[in-house]
mmCIF file of C-alpha atoms and ligand atoms in Angstrom:
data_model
loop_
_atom_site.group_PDB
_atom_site.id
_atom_site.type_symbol
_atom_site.label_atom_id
_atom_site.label_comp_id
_atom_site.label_asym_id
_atom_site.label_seq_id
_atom_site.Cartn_x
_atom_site.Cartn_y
_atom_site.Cartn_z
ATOM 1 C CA UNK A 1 91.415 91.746 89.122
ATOM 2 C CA UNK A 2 91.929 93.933 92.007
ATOM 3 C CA UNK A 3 90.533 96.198 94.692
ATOM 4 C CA UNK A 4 90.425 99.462 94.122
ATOM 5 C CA UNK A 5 88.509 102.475 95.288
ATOM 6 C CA UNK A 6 85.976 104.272 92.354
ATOM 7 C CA UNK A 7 84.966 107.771 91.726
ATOM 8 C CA UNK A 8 82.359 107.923 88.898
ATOM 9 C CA UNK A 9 81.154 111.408 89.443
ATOM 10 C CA UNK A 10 82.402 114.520 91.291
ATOM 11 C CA UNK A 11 80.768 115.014 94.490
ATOM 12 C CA UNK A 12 80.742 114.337 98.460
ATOM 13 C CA UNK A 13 82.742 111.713 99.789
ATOM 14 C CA UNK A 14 80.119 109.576 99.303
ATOM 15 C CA UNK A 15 81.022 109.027 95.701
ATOM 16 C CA UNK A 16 83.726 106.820 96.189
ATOM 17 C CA UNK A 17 83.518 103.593 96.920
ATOM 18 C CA UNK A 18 84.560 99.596 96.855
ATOM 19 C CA UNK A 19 85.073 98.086 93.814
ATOM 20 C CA UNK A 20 87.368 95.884 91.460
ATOM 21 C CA UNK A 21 89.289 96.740 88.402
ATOM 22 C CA UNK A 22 91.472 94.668 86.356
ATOM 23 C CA UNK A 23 95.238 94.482 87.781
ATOM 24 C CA UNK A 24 97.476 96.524 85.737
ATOM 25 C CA UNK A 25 100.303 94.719 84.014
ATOM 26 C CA UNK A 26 103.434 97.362 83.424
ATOM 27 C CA UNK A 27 105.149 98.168 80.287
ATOM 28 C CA UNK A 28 108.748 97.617 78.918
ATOM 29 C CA UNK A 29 109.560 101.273 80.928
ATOM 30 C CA UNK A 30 107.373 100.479 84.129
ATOM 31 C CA UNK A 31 107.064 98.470 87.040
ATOM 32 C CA UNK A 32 104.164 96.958 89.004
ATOM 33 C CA UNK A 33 103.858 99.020 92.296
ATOM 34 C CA UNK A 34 101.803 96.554 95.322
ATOM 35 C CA UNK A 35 100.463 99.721 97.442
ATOM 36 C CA UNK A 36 100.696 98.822 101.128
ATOM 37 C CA UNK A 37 100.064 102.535 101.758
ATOM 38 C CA UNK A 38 97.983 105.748 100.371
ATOM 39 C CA UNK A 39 97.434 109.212 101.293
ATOM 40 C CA UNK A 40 94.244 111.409 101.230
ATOM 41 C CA UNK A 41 95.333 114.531 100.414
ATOM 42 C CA UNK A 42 93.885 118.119 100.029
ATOM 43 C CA UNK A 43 94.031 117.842 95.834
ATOM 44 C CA UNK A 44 91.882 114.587 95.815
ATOM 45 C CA UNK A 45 89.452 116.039 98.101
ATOM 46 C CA UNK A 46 89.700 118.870 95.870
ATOM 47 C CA UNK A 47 89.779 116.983 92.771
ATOM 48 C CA UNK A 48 86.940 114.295 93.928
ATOM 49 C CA UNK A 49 84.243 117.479 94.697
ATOM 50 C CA UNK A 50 85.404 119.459 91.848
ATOM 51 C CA UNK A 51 85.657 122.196 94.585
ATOM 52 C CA UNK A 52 87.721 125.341 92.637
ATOM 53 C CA UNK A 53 85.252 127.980 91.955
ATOM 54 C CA UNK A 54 84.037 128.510 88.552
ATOM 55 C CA UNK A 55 86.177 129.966 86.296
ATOM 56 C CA UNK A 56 89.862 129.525 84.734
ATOM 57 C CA UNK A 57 91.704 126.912 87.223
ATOM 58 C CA UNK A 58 88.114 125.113 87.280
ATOM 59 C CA UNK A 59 88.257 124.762 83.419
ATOM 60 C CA UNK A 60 91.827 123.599 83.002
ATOM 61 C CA UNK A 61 91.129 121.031 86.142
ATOM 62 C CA UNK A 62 88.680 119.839 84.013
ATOM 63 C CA UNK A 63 90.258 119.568 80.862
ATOM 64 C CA UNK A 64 93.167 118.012 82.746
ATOM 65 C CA UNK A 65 91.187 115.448 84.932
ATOM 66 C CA UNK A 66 87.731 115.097 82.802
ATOM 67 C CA UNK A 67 84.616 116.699 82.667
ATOM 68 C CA UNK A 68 82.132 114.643 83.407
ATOM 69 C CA UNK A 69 83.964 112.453 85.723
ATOM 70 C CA UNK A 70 87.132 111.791 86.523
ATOM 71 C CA UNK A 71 88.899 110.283 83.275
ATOM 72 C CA UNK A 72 90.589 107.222 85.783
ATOM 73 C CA UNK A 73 87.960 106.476 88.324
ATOM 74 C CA UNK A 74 91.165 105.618 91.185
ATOM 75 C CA UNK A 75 92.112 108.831 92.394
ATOM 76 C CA UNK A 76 94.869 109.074 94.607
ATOM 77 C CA UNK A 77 98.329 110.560 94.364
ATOM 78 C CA UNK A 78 100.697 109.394 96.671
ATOM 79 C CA UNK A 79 101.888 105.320 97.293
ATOM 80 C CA UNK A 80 104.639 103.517 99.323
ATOM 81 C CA UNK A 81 105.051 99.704 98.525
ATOM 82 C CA UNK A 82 106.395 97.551 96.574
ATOM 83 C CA UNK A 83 108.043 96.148 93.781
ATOM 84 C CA UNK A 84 106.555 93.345 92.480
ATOM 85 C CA UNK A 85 107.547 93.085 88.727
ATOM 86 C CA UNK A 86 109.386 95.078 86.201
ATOM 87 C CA UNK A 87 109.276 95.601 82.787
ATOM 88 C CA UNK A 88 111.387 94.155 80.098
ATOM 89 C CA UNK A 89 113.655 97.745 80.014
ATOM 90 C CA UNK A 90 113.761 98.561 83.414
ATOM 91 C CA UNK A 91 116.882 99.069 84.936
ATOM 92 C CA UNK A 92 116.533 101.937 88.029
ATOM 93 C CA UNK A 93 114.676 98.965 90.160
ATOM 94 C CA UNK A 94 113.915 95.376 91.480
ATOM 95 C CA UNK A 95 111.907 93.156 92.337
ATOM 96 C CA UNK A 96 111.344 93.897 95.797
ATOM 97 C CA UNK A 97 112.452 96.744 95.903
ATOM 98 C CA UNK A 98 110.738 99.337 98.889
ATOM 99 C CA UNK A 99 109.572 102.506 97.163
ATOM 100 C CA UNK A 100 107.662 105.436 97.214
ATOM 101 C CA UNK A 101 106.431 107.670 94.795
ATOM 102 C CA UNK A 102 103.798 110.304 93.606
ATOM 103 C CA UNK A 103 101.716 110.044 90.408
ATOM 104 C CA UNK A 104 101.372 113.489 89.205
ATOM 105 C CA UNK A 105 98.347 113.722 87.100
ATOM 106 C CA UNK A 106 98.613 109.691 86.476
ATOM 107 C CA UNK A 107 96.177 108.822 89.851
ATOM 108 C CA UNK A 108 94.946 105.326 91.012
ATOM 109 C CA UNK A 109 96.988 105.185 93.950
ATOM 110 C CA UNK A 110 93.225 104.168 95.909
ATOM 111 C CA UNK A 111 94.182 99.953 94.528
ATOM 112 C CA UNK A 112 96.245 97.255 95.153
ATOM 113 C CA UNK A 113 98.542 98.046 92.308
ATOM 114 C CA UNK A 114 99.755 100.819 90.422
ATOM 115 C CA UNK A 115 102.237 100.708 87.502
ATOM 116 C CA UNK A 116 104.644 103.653 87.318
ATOM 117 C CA UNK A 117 107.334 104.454 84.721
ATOM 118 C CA UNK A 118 110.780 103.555 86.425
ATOM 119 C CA UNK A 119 111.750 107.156 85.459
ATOM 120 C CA UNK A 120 108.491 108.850 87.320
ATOM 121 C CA UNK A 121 108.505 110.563 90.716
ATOM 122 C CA UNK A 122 109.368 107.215 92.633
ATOM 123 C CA UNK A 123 112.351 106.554 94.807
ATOM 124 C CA UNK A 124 113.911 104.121 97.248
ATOM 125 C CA UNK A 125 111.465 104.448 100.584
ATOM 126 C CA UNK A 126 113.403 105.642 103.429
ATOM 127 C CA UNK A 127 115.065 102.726 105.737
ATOM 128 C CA UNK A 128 113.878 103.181 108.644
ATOM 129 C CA UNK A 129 110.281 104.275 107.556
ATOM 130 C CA UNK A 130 106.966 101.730 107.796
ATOM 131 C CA UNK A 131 104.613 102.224 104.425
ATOM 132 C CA UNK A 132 102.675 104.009 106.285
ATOM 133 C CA UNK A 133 105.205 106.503 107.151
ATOM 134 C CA UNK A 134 106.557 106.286 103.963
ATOM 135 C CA UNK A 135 103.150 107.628 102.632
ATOM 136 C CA UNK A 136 103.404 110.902 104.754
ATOM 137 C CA UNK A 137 106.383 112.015 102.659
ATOM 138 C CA UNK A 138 105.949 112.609 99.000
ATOM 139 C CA UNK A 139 102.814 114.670 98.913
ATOM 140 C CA UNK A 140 104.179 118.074 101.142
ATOM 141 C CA UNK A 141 107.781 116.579 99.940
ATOM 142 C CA UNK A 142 106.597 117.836 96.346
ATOM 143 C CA UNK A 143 105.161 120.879 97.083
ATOM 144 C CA UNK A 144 106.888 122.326 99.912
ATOM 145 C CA UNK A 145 110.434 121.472 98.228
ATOM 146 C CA UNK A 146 109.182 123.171 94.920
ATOM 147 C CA UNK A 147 108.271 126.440 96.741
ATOM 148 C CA UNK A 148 110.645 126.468 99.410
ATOM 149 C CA UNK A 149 113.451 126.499 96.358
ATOM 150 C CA UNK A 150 111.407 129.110 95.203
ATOM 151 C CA UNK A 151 112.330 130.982 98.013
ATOM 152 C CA UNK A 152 116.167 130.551 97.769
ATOM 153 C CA UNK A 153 116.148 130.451 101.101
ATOM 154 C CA UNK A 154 119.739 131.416 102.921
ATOM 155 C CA UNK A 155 121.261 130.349 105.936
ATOM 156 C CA UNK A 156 120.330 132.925 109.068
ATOM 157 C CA UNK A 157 117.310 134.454 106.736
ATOM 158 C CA UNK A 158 113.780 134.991 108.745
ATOM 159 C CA UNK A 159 110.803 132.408 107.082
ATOM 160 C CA UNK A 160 107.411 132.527 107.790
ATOM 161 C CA UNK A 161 105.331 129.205 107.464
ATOM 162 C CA UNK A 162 101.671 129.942 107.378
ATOM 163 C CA UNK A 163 99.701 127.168 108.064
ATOM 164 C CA UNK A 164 102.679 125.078 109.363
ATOM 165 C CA UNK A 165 100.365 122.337 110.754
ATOM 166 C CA UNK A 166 99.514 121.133 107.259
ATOM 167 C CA UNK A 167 100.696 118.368 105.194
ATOM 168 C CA UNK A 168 102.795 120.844 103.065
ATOM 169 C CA UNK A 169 103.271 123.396 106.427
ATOM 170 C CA UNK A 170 104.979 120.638 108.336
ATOM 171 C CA UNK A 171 107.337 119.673 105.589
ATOM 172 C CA UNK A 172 108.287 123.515 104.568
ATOM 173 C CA UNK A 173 108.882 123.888 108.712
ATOM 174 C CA UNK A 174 111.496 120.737 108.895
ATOM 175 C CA UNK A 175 112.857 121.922 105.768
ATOM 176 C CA UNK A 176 113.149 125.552 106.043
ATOM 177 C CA UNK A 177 115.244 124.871 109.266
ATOM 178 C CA UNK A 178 117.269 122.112 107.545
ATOM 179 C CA UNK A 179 118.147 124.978 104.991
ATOM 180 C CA UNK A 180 119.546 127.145 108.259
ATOM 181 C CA UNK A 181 116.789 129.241 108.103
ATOM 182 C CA UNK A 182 115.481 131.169 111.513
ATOM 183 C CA UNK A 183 111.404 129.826 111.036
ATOM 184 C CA UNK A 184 108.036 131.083 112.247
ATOM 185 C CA UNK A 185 105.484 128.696 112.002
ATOM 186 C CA UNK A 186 101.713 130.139 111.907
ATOM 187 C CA UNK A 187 98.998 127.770 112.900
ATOM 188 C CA UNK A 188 96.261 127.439 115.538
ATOM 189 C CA UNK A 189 96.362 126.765 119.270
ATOM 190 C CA UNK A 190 95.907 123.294 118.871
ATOM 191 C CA UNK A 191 98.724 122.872 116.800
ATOM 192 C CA UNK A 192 101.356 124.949 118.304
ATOM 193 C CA UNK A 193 103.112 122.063 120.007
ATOM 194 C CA UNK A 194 103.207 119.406 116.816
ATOM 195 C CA UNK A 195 104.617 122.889 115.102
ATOM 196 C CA UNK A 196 107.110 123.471 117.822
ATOM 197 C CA UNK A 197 107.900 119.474 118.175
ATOM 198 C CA UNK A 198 108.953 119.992 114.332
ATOM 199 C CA UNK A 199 111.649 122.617 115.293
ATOM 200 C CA UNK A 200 109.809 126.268 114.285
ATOM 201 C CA UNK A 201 112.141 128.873 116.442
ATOM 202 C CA UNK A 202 109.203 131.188 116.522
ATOM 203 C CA UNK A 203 104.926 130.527 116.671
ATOM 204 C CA UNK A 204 102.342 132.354 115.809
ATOM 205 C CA UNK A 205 98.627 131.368 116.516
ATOM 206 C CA UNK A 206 96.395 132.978 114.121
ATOM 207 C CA UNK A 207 92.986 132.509 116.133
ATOM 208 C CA UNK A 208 94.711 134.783 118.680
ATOM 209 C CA UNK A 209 97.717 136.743 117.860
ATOM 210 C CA UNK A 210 98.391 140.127 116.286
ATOM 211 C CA UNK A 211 101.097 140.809 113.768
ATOM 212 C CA UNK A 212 99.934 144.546 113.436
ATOM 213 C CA UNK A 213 102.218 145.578 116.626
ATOM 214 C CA UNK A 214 105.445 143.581 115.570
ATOM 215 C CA UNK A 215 107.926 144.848 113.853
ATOM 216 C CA UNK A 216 109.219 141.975 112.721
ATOM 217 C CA UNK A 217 109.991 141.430 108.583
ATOM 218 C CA UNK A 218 110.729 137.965 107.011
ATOM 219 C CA UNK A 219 113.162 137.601 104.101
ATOM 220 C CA UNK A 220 110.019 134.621 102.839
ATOM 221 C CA UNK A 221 106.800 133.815 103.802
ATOM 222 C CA UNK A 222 104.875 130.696 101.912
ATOM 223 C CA UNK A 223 101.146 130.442 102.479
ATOM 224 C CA UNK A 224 101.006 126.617 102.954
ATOM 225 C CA UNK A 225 97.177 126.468 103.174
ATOM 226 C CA UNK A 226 96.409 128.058 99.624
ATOM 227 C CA UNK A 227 93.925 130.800 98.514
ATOM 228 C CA UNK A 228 90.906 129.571 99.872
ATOM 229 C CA UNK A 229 91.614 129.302 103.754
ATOM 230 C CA UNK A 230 92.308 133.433 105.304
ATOM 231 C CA UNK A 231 92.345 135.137 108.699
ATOM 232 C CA UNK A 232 93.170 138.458 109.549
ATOM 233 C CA UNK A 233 96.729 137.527 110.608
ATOM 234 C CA UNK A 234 97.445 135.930 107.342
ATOM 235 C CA UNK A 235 96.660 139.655 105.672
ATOM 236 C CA UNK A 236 99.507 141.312 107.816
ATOM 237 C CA UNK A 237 101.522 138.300 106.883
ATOM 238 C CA UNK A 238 101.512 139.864 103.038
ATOM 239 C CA UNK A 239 102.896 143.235 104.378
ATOM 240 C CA UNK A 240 105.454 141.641 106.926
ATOM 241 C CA UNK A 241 108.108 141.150 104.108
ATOM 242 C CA UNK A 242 112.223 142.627 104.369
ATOM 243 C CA UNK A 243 112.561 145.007 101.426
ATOM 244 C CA UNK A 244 113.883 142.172 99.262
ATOM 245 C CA UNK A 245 111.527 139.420 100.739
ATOM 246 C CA UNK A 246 109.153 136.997 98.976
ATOM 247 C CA UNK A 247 105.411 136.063 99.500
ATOM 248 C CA UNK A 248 104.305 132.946 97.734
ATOM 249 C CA UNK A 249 101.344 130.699 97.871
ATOM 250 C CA UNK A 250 101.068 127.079 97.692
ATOM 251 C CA UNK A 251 98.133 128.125 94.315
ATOM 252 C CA UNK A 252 100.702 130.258 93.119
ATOM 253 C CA UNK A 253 101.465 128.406 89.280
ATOM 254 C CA UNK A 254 101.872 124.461 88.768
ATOM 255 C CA UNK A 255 104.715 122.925 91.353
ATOM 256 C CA UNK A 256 107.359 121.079 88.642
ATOM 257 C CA UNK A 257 107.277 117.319 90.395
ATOM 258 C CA UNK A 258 110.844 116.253 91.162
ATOM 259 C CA UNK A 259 112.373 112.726 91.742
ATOM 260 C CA UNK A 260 115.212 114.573 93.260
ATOM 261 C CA UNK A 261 112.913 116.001 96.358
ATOM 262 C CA UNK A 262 112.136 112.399 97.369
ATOM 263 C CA UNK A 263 115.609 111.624 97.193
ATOM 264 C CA UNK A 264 116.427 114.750 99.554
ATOM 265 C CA UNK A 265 114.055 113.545 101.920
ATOM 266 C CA UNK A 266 114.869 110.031 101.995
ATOM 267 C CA UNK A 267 118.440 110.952 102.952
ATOM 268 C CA UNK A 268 117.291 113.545 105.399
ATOM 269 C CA UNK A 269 115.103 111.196 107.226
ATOM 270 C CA UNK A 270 117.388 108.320 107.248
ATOM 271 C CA UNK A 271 119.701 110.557 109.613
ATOM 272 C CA UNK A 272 117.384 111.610 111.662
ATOM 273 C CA UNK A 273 116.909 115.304 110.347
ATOM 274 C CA UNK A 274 112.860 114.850 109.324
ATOM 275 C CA UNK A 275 110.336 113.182 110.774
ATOM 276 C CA UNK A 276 106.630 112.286 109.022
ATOM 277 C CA UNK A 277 103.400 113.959 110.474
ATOM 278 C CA UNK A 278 100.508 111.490 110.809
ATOM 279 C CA UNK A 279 97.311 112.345 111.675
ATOM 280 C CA UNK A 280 95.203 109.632 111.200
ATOM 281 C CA UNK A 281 95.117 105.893 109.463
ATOM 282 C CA UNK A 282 92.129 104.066 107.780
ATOM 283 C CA UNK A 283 91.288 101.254 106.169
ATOM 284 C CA UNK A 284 91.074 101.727 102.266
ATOM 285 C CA UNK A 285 87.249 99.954 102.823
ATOM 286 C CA UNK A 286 86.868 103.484 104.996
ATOM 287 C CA UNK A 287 88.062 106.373 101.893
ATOM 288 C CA UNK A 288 84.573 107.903 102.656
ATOM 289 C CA UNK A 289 85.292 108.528 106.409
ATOM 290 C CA UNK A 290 89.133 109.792 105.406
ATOM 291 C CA UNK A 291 87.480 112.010 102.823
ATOM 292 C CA UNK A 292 84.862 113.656 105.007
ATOM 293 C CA UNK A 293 87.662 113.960 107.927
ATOM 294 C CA UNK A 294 90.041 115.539 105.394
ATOM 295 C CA UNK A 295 86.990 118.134 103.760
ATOM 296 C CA UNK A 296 87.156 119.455 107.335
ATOM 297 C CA UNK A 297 90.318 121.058 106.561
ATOM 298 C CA UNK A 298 92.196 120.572 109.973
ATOM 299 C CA UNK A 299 94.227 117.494 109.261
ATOM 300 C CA UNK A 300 97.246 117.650 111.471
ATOM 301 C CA UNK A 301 99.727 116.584 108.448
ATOM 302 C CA UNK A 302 98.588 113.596 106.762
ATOM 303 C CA UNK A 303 96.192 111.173 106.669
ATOM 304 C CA UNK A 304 97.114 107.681 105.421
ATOM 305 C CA UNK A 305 95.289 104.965 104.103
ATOM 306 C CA UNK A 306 96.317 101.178 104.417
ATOM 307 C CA UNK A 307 96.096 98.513 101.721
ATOM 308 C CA UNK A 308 95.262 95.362 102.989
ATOM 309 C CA UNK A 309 96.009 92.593 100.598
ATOM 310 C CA UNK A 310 94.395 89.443 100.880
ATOM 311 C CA UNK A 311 97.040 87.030 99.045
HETATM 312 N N1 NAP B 1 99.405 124.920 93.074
HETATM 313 C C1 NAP B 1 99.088 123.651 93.029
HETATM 314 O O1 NAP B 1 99.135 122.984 92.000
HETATM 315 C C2 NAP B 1 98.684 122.953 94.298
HETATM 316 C C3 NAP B 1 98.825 121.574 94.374
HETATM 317 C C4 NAP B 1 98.444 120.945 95.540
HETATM 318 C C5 NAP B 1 97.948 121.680 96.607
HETATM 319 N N2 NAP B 1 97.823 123.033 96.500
HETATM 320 C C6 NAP B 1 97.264 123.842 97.628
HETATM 321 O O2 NAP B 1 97.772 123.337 98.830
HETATM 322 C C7 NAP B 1 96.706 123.196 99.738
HETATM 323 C C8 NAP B 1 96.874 121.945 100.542
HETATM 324 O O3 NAP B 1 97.830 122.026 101.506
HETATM 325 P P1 NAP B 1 97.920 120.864 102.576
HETATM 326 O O4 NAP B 1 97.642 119.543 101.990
HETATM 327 O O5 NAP B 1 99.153 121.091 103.349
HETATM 328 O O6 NAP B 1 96.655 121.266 103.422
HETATM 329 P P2 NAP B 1 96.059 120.529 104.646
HETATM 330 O O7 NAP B 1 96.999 119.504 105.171
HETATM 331 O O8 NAP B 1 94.677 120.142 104.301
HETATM 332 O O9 NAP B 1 96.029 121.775 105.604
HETATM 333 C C9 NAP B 1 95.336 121.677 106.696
HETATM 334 C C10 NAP B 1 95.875 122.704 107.642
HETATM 335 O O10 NAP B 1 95.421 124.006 107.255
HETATM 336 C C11 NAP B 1 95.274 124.738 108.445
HETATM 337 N N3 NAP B 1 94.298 125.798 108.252
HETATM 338 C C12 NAP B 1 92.984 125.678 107.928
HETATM 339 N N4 NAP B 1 92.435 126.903 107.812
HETATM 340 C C13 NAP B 1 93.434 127.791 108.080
HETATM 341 C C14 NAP B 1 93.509 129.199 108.110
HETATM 342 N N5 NAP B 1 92.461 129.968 107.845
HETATM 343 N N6 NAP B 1 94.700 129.763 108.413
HETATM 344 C C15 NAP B 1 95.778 128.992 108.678
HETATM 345 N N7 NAP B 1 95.774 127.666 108.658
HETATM 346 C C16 NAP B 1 94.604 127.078 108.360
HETATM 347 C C17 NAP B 1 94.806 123.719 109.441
HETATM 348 O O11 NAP B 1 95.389 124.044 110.655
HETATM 349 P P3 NAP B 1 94.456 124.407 111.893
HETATM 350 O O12 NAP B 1 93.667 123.151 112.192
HETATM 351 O O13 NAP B 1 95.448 124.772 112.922
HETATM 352 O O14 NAP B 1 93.575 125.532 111.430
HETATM 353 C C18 NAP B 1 95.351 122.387 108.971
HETATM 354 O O15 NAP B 1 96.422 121.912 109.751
HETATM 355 C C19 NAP B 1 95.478 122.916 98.914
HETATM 356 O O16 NAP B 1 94.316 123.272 99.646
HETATM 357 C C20 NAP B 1 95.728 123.723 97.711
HETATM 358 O O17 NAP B 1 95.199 125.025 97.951
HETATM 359 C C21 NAP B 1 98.181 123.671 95.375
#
């Protein structure tokens, strides 16, 4: 058996909670994941209170995830650990081996162990990252790759990052610059130094500023926060595109998950070009309190989650 963290029934954070489940054993094609590290991200919190408003997206979540309940009571999405056995036909890892990885729509990254197909979206951990570090990565490494390539972005173009401060803002900032590209990152006054710290050329704080009397354009802007979360700035953001530019948002379509972006960013953060943005840590046996502090919507990149093991 193991620990593991259950969600029988959408709801407030104080649906999940402490429990045991029987220890996964991997197949010929997987291997046996021991999570030293978690993330509580914006989809779980999403996911866990069934939060979309009725209609379409709410439907196929459903359909997707379960109606009733979740279909696997573990939610969670992201893990960093590692290896600690392999199936028969495994040949990408090892025993021992430091990885980290995203599920997709597998979850049951909230528990001591996770099996994975060696072919999934799990990769080497960056060297010189802790687990919980490591954990920061694949979530906005997912999304913000997927939409930033979206973009095309060239070398010298102008990109707009609105809500840089975010899990997926602060990865689309350190990319968008690795890519060459001249960056404004939007985000509130609290955040403008972690934004700036993270290499945006350009801020703009949307509690205060004005975009209505600039005349600047941007070649992309992505809308890091999603649909749900607006201001008045983010409005003239839509109308401050270059003739050719491109407005996307991170609920624009379904992001294609990519072992290859985890790659990217273990190599980028190995020499120093990328750096993970923690917020906050908490003890798995404290999901609730992570939950409610995440529902608040101001995380300041990620939130992590550490899996104590008692063996
Ligand atoms: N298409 C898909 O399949 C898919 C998949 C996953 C996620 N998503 C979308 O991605 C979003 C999650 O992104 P995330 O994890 O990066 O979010 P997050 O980390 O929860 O974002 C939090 C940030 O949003 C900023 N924020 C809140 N309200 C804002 C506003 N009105 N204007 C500008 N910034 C605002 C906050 O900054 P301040 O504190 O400075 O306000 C905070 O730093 C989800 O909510 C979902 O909409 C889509």
């Amino acid at each position: 058996m193991m620990k593991a963290v259950l969600c029988t029934k959408y709801g407030a954070p104080e649906v999940l909670q402490l429990g045991t489940v029987t220890k996964p054993t991997p197949k010929n094609h997987e291997v046996l994941i021991k999570i030293h590290a978690t993330a509580v991200t914006a989809s779980d919190c999403i996911l866990r209170g069934s939060k979309l408003p009725p209609g379409f997206l709410l439907l196929m979540m459903r359909v997707v995830v379960g109606f009733r309940k979740p279909r696997n009571p573990v939610l969670g999405l992201v893990l960093a650990g590692e290896i600690e056995s392999v199936g028969r036909d495994v040949t990408r890892f090892e025993v021992g081996d430091q990885v980290y990885g995203f599920t997709d729509l597998g979850f049951g990254t909230y528990a001591e162990y996770k099996c994975m197909p060696e072919k999934g979206i799990l990769a080497l951990k960056p060297d010189n990252l802790t687990y919980e570090e490591a954990a920061a990565i694949p979530y906005g490494a997912i999304l913000a790759s997927h939409y930033l390539k979206t973009g095309n972005i060239q070398r010298g173009q102008k990109v707009l990052i609105y809500g840089a401060s975010g899990a997926i803002g602060t990865t689309a900032v350190q990319l968008a610059k690795h890519y060459g590209a001249e960056v404004t990152g939007v985000c509130s006054t609290a955040n403008v130094e972690l934004v700036k710290s993270l290499g945006a050329d350009h801020i703009i704080d949307y509690t205060r500023d004005d975009l209505a009397d600039r005349a600047e354009r941007y070649d992309f802007i992505l809308d890091a926060v999603g649909k749900r979360k607006s201001s008045t700035l983010k409005s003239q953001c839509q109308k401050a595109l270059t003739p050719n530019g491109k407005y996307i948002s991170v609920d624009d379509g379904s992001p294609k998950s990519r072992v290859e972006y985890l790659v990217e960013l273990k190599e980028l953060i190995e020499a120093g070009h990328f750096k993970p943005v923690i917020d906050r840590c908490y003890p798995l046996e404290a999901i609730v309190e992570a939950h409610r502090y995440v529902d608040g919507g101001h995380k300041k990149g990620n939130v992590i989650i550490t899996v104590a093991h008692s063996d």
